[in-house]
Tab-separated table of C-alpha atoms in Angstrom:
chain	number	residue	atom	x	y	z
J	1166	MET	CA	-95.223	-126.262	120.610
J	1167	ASN	CA	-97.106	-128.529	123.345
J	1168	TYR	CA	-94.147	-128.051	125.057
J	1169	ILE	CA	-94.582	-124.157	124.994
J	1170	ASN	CA	-98.185	-124.785	125.656
J	1171	SER	CA	-97.683	-126.341	129.216
J	1172	ILE	CA	-95.786	-123.388	130.375
J	1173	LEU	CA	-97.456	-120.635	128.816
J	1174	SER	CA	-101.397	-121.327	127.843
J	1175	LYS	CA	-102.263	-119.754	131.668
J	1176	TRP	CA	-101.137	-116.229	130.932
J	1177	MET	CA	-102.773	-115.931	127.336
J	1178	PRO	CA	-105.814	-113.646	127.574
J	1179	GLU	CA	-109.092	-116.344	126.987
J	1180	LYS	CA	-109.874	-115.469	123.291
J	1181	SER	CA	-106.790	-116.844	122.530
J	1182	PRO	CA	-106.051	-119.321	125.186
J	1183	LYS	CA	-102.919	-121.183	122.722
J	1184	VAL	CA	-99.371	-120.187	122.099
J	1185	ALA	CA	-99.643	-120.360	118.221
J	1186	VAL	CA	-97.756	-118.935	115.327
J	1187	ASP	CA	-100.448	-117.041	114.429
J	1188	SER	CA	-102.216	-116.688	117.431
J	1189	HIS	CA	-102.884	-112.870	119.811
J	1190	PRO	CA	-100.360	-112.380	120.718
J	1191	ARG	CA	-98.399	-114.156	117.980
J	1192	LEU	CA	-95.576	-116.509	119.303
J	1193	SER	CA	-92.867	-114.648	117.819
J	1194	GLY	CA	-94.053	-111.344	119.388
J	1195	ILE	CA	-93.844	-113.333	122.694
J	1196	ASN	CA	-90.348	-114.844	121.994
J	1197	ASP	CA	-89.625	-111.060	121.000
J	1198	THR	CA	-91.066	-109.489	124.561
J	1199	ILE	CA	-89.006	-111.754	126.423
J	1200	ASN	CA	-85.624	-110.977	124.930
J	1201	ALA	CA	-86.864	-107.152	125.346
J	1202	THR	CA	-87.640	-108.161	129.070
J	1203	ASP	CA	-83.332	-109.646	128.636
J	1204	ALA	CA	-82.367	-106.395	127.374
J	1205	HIS	CA	-83.965	-103.870	130.132
J	1206	GLY	CA	-83.618	-105.464	133.350
J	1207	PRO	CA	-85.173	-106.406	136.414
J	1208	ALA	CA	-88.202	-103.699	136.184
J	1209	THR	CA	-89.707	-105.311	133.556
J	1210	ARG	CA	-88.977	-109.062	134.188
J	1211	LEU	CA	-91.538	-111.324	133.987
J	1212	PRO	CA	-92.490	-114.495	135.518
J	1213	SER	CA	-89.917	-116.795	135.869
J	1214	GLU	CA	-91.714	-119.632	133.739
J	1215	PHE	CA	-90.832	-117.821	130.643
J	1216	TYR	CA	-87.407	-117.985	131.286
J	1217	ASP	CA	-87.116	-121.942	130.603
J	1218	LYS	CA	-84.406	-122.689	128.760
J	1219	LYS	CA	-86.091	-124.966	126.605
J	1220	LEU	CA	-89.031	-122.903	126.383
J	1221	ARG	CA	-86.912	-120.208	124.623
J	1222	GLN	CA	-85.009	-122.571	122.324
J	1223	TYR	CA	-88.385	-124.017	120.920
J	1224	MET	CA	-89.679	-120.617	119.864
J	1225	GLU	CA	-86.636	-119.329	119.026
J	1226	GLN	CA	-86.670	-122.071	116.373
J	1227	ILE	CA	-90.424	-121.647	115.559
J	1228	ALA	CA	-90.099	-117.924	115.252
J	1229	VAL	CA	-86.721	-118.032	113.115
J	1230	ASP	CA	-88.498	-120.759	110.578
J	1231	GLU	CA	-91.680	-118.875	110.903
J	1232	TRP	CA	-89.674	-115.769	109.686
J	1233	PHE	CA	-86.290	-116.929	107.641
J	1234	ALA	CA	-86.482	-120.048	106.052
J	1235	GLY	CA	-88.049	-118.462	103.013
J	1236	TYR	CA	-84.201	-117.230	102.375
J	1237	ASN	CA	-82.279	-120.233	102.772
J	1238	GLU	CA	-84.775	-121.947	100.089
J	1239	SER	CA	-86.692	-119.629	97.829
J	1240	THR	CA	-84.804	-117.577	95.014
J	1241	GLU	CA	-87.869	-115.767	94.788
J	1242	TYR	CA	-88.515	-115.055	98.765
J	1243	ARG	CA	-85.010	-113.874	98.488
J	1244	LYS	CA	-85.688	-111.474	95.691
J	1245	LEU	CA	-88.582	-109.916	97.074
J	1246	GLY	CA	-87.520	-109.688	100.785
J	1247	ILE	CA	-83.988	-108.984	100.497
J	1248	GLY	CA	-82.530	-108.843	97.160
J	1249	ALA	CA	-82.754	-104.933	95.868
J	1250	LEU	CA	-80.596	-104.258	99.418
J	1251	LEU	CA	-78.222	-106.085	98.700
J	1252	GLY	CA	-78.018	-105.574	94.701
J	1253	ASP	CA	-77.042	-101.536	95.557
J	1254	VAL	CA	-74.496	-102.659	98.168
J	1255	VAL	CA	-73.126	-104.822	94.892
J	1256	ASP	CA	-73.693	-101.860	92.939
J	1257	ARG	CA	-71.776	-99.199	95.692
J	1258	MET	CA	-68.780	-101.950	96.034
J	1259	VAL	CA	-68.382	-102.557	91.712
J	1260	SER	CA	-68.657	-98.989	91.698
J	1261	THR	CA	-65.241	-98.823	93.606
J	1262	ALA	CA	-63.580	-101.484	91.653
J	1263	VAL	CA	-64.526	-100.524	88.216
J	1264	ASP	CA	-65.184	-96.487	88.421
J	1265	GLY	CA	-62.573	-95.748	90.956
J	1266	GLY	CA	-64.810	-94.942	93.860
J	1267	TRP	CA	-68.779	-94.969	94.535
J	1268	ARG	CA	-70.427	-91.220	94.103
J	1269	SER	CA	-73.936	-90.576	95.387
J	1270	GLU	CA	-76.049	-87.141	94.087
J	1271	ALA	CA	-78.641	-87.267	97.290
J	1272	SER	CA	-75.375	-88.278	99.701
J	1273	ALA	CA	-75.000	-85.194	102.400
J	1274	SER	CA	-70.961	-86.155	102.205
J	1275	GLY	CA	-71.558	-83.913	99.323
J	1276	SER	CA	-69.981	-86.777	96.905
J	1277	SER	CA	-71.123	-86.289	93.341
J	1278	THR	CA	-69.921	-87.478	90.300
J	1279	ASP	CA	-69.003	-83.705	89.498
J	1280	ASN	CA	-66.479	-83.151	92.239
J	1281	GLY	CA	-65.636	-86.386	91.899
J	1282	LYS	CA	-65.520	-87.033	96.511
J	1283	ALA	CA	-65.905	-91.074	96.907
J	1284	ILE	CA	-68.118	-92.136	99.402
J	1285	LYS	CA	-65.541	-94.596	101.662
J	1286	PHE	CA	-67.755	-94.995	104.571
J	1287	ALA	CA	-71.790	-96.193	104.551
J	1288	MET	CA	-74.070	-96.847	107.452
J	1289	SER	CA	-77.647	-97.351	107.487
J	1290	GLY	CA	-80.089	-98.358	110.485
J	1291	CYS	CA	-82.116	-101.636	110.204
J	1292	HIS	CA	-84.496	-104.138	112.275
J	1293	ASP	CA	-83.421	-107.505	112.938
J	1294	THR	CA	-85.032	-109.238	110.115
J	1295	THR	CA	-83.049	-107.374	107.053
J	1296	LEU	CA	-80.010	-108.625	109.124
J	1297	ALA	CA	-81.080	-112.295	109.167
J	1298	ALA	CA	-82.750	-112.085	105.613
J	1299	ILE	CA	-79.268	-110.597	104.513
J	1300	LEU	CA	-77.256	-113.646	106.214
J	1301	GLY	CA	-80.211	-116.557	104.571
J	1302	SER	CA	-80.068	-115.219	101.180
J	1303	LEU	CA	-75.928	-115.660	101.282
J	1304	GLY	CA	-75.901	-118.716	103.241
J	1305	ALA	CA	-74.987	-118.172	106.526
J	1306	SER	CA	-78.080	-118.155	108.420
J	1307	PRO	CA	-76.281	-119.070	112.203
J	1308	GLY	CA	-80.614	-120.518	113.034
J	1309	ARG	CA	-80.709	-117.825	115.537
J	1310	TRP	CA	-82.275	-114.597	115.983
J	1311	PRO	CA	-80.290	-111.782	116.088
J	1312	PRO	CA	-80.194	-110.710	119.702
J	1313	PHE	CA	-80.561	-107.305	120.534
J	1314	THR	CA	-77.384	-104.558	119.253
J	1315	SER	CA	-76.360	-106.716	116.343
J	1316	SER	CA	-74.879	-105.476	112.548
J	1317	ILE	CA	-73.676	-106.457	109.648
J	1318	ALA	CA	-70.453	-105.278	108.079
J	1319	VAL	CA	-69.992	-105.668	104.461
J	1320	GLU	CA	-66.036	-104.744	103.983
J	1321	LEU	CA	-64.262	-104.648	100.489
J	1322	PHE	CA	-60.604	-105.007	100.201
J	1323	SER	CA	-58.035	-104.574	97.059
J	1324	LYS	CA	-55.262	-106.591	96.300
J	1325	ALA	CA	-52.336	-105.565	97.697
J	1326	ASP	CA	-49.610	-103.897	95.151
J	1327	ARG	CA	-46.948	-106.442	95.776
J	1328	LYS	CA	-45.547	-109.866	95.460
J	1329	SER	CA	-48.064	-111.956	97.381
J	1330	SER	CA	-46.896	-115.543	97.242
J	1331	GLY	CA	-46.783	-117.255	100.582
J	1332	GLU	CA	-47.792	-114.263	102.546
J	1333	ASP	CA	-50.904	-114.180	104.979
J	1334	ALA	CA	-54.046	-112.600	104.286
J	1335	GLY	CA	-53.741	-109.517	106.734
J	1336	VAL	CA	-50.492	-109.078	104.223
J	1337	MET	CA	-52.069	-109.938	100.669
J	1338	LEU	CA	-54.802	-107.406	101.532
J	1339	GLU	CA	-55.410	-103.695	102.490
J	1340	GLU	CA	-58.793	-102.285	102.969
J	1341	PHE	CA	-59.993	-100.519	100.220
J	1342	SER	CA	-60.118	-96.826	102.051
J	1343	ASN	CA	-59.246	-94.563	100.335
J	1344	PRO	CA	-60.391	-95.170	97.183
J	1345	ALA	CA	-59.002	-93.124	93.503
J	1346	ILE	CA	-60.892	-90.269	92.064
J	1347	ALA	CA	-62.036	-91.267	88.298
J	1348	GLN	CA	-61.011	-88.620	85.943
J	1349	LYS	CA	-63.690	-87.712	83.839
J	1350	LYS	CA	-63.943	-89.106	80.660
J	1351	SER	CA	-66.876	-89.282	77.884
J	1352	GLY	CA	-67.619	-92.728	78.632
J	1353	GLY	CA	-66.749	-95.484	81.254
J	1354	LEU	CA	-65.757	-99.232	80.617
J	1355	PHE	CA	-70.096	-99.333	79.751
J	1356	SER	CA	-69.423	-96.518	77.068
J	1357	PHE	CA	-69.418	-99.065	74.330
J	1358	MET	CA	-73.598	-100.300	75.371
J	1359	LYS	CA	-74.308	-96.664	75.459
J	1360	GLY	CA	-72.951	-94.364	73.286
J	1361	SER	CA	-70.330	-91.038	74.105
J	1362	SER	CA	-71.983	-87.744	75.215
J	1363	ASN	CA	-70.065	-84.383	75.449
J	1364	SER	CA	-72.749	-82.664	76.731
J	1365	ASN	CA	-72.044	-80.247	79.678
J	1366	THR	CA	-75.802	-79.450	80.779
J	1367	SER	CA	-76.647	-79.144	84.516
J	1368	THR	CA	-79.336	-82.664	84.237
J	1369	PRO	CA	-78.341	-84.691	87.130
J	1370	PRO	CA	-76.005	-88.114	85.766
J	1371	PRO	CA	-77.471	-91.254	84.896
J	1372	PRO	CA	-77.028	-94.495	87.226
J	1373	SER	CA	-73.535	-95.618	87.417
J	1374	GLU	CA	-73.083	-97.974	83.742
J	1375	THR	CA	-72.869	-101.259	86.106
J	1376	ALA	CA	-75.912	-100.477	88.650
J	1377	ARG	CA	-77.618	-103.507	87.778
J	1378	ALA	CA	-75.977	-104.911	84.704
J	1379	PRO	CA	-75.193	-108.843	84.179
J	1380	LEU	CA	-72.026	-110.047	85.079
J	1381	ALA	CA	-72.239	-111.787	81.783
J	1382	SER	CA	-72.166	-108.357	80.482
J	1383	PHE	CA	-68.830	-106.843	81.563
J	1384	PRO	CA	-65.918	-106.042	79.440
J	1385	ASP	CA	-63.176	-108.563	80.427
J	1386	PRO	CA	-61.015	-105.528	82.509
J	1387	ALA	CA	-64.111	-104.981	84.550
J	1388	ARG	CA	-64.111	-108.645	85.498
J	1389	GLN	CA	-60.416	-108.910	86.207
J	1390	SER	CA	-60.535	-105.834	88.429
J	1391	LEU	CA	-63.818	-107.504	90.103
J	1392	GLN	CA	-61.563	-110.269	90.666
J	1393	LYS	CA	-58.938	-108.632	92.154
J	1394	HIS	CA	-61.176	-107.516	95.006
J	1395	TYR	CA	-62.400	-108.902	98.260
J	1396	VAL	CA	-65.679	-109.199	100.296
J	1397	ARG	CA	-65.898	-110.436	103.494
J	1398	ILE	CA	-69.412	-110.149	105.610
J	1399	ARG	CA	-68.959	-109.346	109.625
J	1400	TYR	CA	-71.946	-110.040	111.241
J	1401	ASN	CA	-71.875	-109.034	115.148
J	1402	ASP	CA	-67.825	-108.498	114.484
J	1403	VAL	CA	-67.627	-112.326	113.402
J	1404	PRO	CA	-66.125	-113.355	109.945
J	1405	VAL	CA	-69.029	-114.631	107.994
J	1406	ARG	CA	-68.174	-117.880	105.250
J	1407	ILE	CA	-70.000	-117.723	102.518
J	1408	PRO	CA	-70.609	-121.327	100.776
J	1409	GLY	CA	-70.782	-120.442	97.350
J	1410	CYS	CA	-67.358	-117.936	97.932
J	1411	ALA	CA	-66.017	-120.954	100.143
J	1412	ALA	CA	-66.670	-123.897	97.455
J	1413	LYS	CA	-64.253	-122.869	94.585
J	1414	PRO	CA	-60.589	-121.818	95.342
J	1415	GLN	CA	-61.293	-119.254	92.592
J	1416	ASN	CA	-63.951	-117.632	94.183
J	1417	HIS	CA	-62.077	-116.593	97.850
J	1418	LEU	CA	-58.455	-115.790	98.996
J	1419	ALA	CA	-55.918	-118.765	99.348
J	1420	GLY	CA	-55.660	-119.692	103.063
J	1421	ASP	CA	-58.877	-117.496	104.084
J	1422	ASP	CA	-62.200	-118.603	102.609
J	1423	THR	CA	-64.540	-116.253	104.347
J	1424	PHE	CA	-62.788	-113.293	101.740
J	1425	CYS	CA	-65.069	-113.953	98.836
J	1426	THR	CA	-63.907	-112.353	95.401
J	1427	LEU	CA	-66.424	-109.909	94.503
J	1428	ASP	CA	-66.416	-111.135	90.800
J	1429	ALA	CA	-68.155	-114.066	92.814
J	1430	PHE	CA	-70.082	-112.205	95.189
J	1431	LYS	CA	-71.775	-110.658	92.362
J	1432	GLU	CA	-72.505	-113.640	90.778
J	1433	ILE	CA	-74.456	-114.980	94.076
J	1434	VAL	CA	-76.198	-111.550	94.630
J	1435	ASP	CA	-76.982	-111.203	90.942
J	1436	LYS	CA	-79.264	-114.262	90.996
J	1437	PHE	CA	-81.578	-112.746	93.373
J	1438	THR	CA	-81.838	-109.042	92.484
J	1439	PRO	CA	-85.208	-108.190	91.609
J	1440	LYS	CA	-85.334	-106.528	87.743
J	1441	ASN	CA	-88.851	-104.588	88.206
J	1442	TRP	CA	-90.160	-105.751	91.343
J	1443	ARG	CA	-93.860	-105.099	91.265
J	1444	GLU	CA	-93.705	-107.450	88.592
J	1445	GLU	CA	-92.156	-110.210	89.701
J	1446	CYS	CA	-93.675	-109.814	93.093
J	1447	THR	CA	-97.072	-110.862	91.775
J	1448	GLU	CA	-96.149	-113.427	88.462
J	1449	ASN	CA	-96.051	-116.496	90.740
J	1450	ILE	CA	-99.243	-115.973	92.740
J	1451	GLY	CA	-101.511	-119.266	92.621
J	1452	ALA	CA	-98.254	-121.160	91.216
J	1453	GLY	CA	-96.912	-122.906	95.265
J	1454	LEU	CA	-94.860	-122.647	97.060
J	1455	TYR	CA	-92.002	-122.524	94.905
J	1456	GLY	CA	-93.417	-121.808	91.629
J	1457	LYS	CA	-93.963	-123.463	88.521
J	1458	ASP	CA	-92.185	-126.351	88.320
J	1459	ASP	CA	-90.460	-125.758	91.735
J	1460	LYS	CA	-88.188	-123.127	89.237
J	1461	GLU	CA	-87.662	-120.622	92.605
J	1462	LYS	CA	-86.520	-123.276	94.431
J	1463	ALA	CA	-82.403	-123.107	95.139
J	1464	VAL	CA	-80.354	-123.600	98.286
J	1465	SER	CA	-79.061	-120.137	98.927
J	1466	GLY	CA	-75.411	-118.769	99.016
J	1467	PHE	CA	-74.574	-119.733	95.996
């Protein structure tokens, strides 16, 4: 921080003469402004001191630690910061693997459980902080602030219906781009949990029976289906390695540990998917950085 102030303090306002994490402007805001000028060209360029290589390295390191270190260290941080979003992503993939496709009443594509039209591709806009939270929570943080135009692709593959012995990943897998339409039936794989119904009322259907269901509650056929599907994360078009998937041979595709079984991926995400976000948001107030007895302290990606 001393090095940062030796260069930038002369540009700070009188009421906040030193750069700090909580200064005005904040260090992260200054860092963001410098990055923005890089993206917008010479018309927005700042004095040359702002582009000192060592200065920018220190600023980025501090800003990344301030915003994202918690995702690497705390289950609670992951749960409250990004758990609901990743839980939704997992639910969609599980619906595809177990129910033959993900369908949504609210989708503009017209997908629904009534017409059977499955959604093959979903795109969401988000902030750079969302991307970094996803990577950090999966144990795949590069330790850098996401640059402009960054993206994350979450891909679902299924094992090709052919002998895979000795074949590489490209031959063994096929992208799950055309899921079969599930036949209407009185109950799904989880019908034993809810009972069946033959009602033909126009009441909107309930969420998928697999939504937020813990992995341990899945029957064997569902678990086997999850183990035959693979998730790959690409950050700025580069495959990401998730530690918990790479750690065990049964958790990833033979020959390429960036392909994580959906079963293993769900197990990792389930650990920080909130059950009741509002209640969990306040349950550790006053209990320290990692909660009582450090119960929330856990390395991400496992």
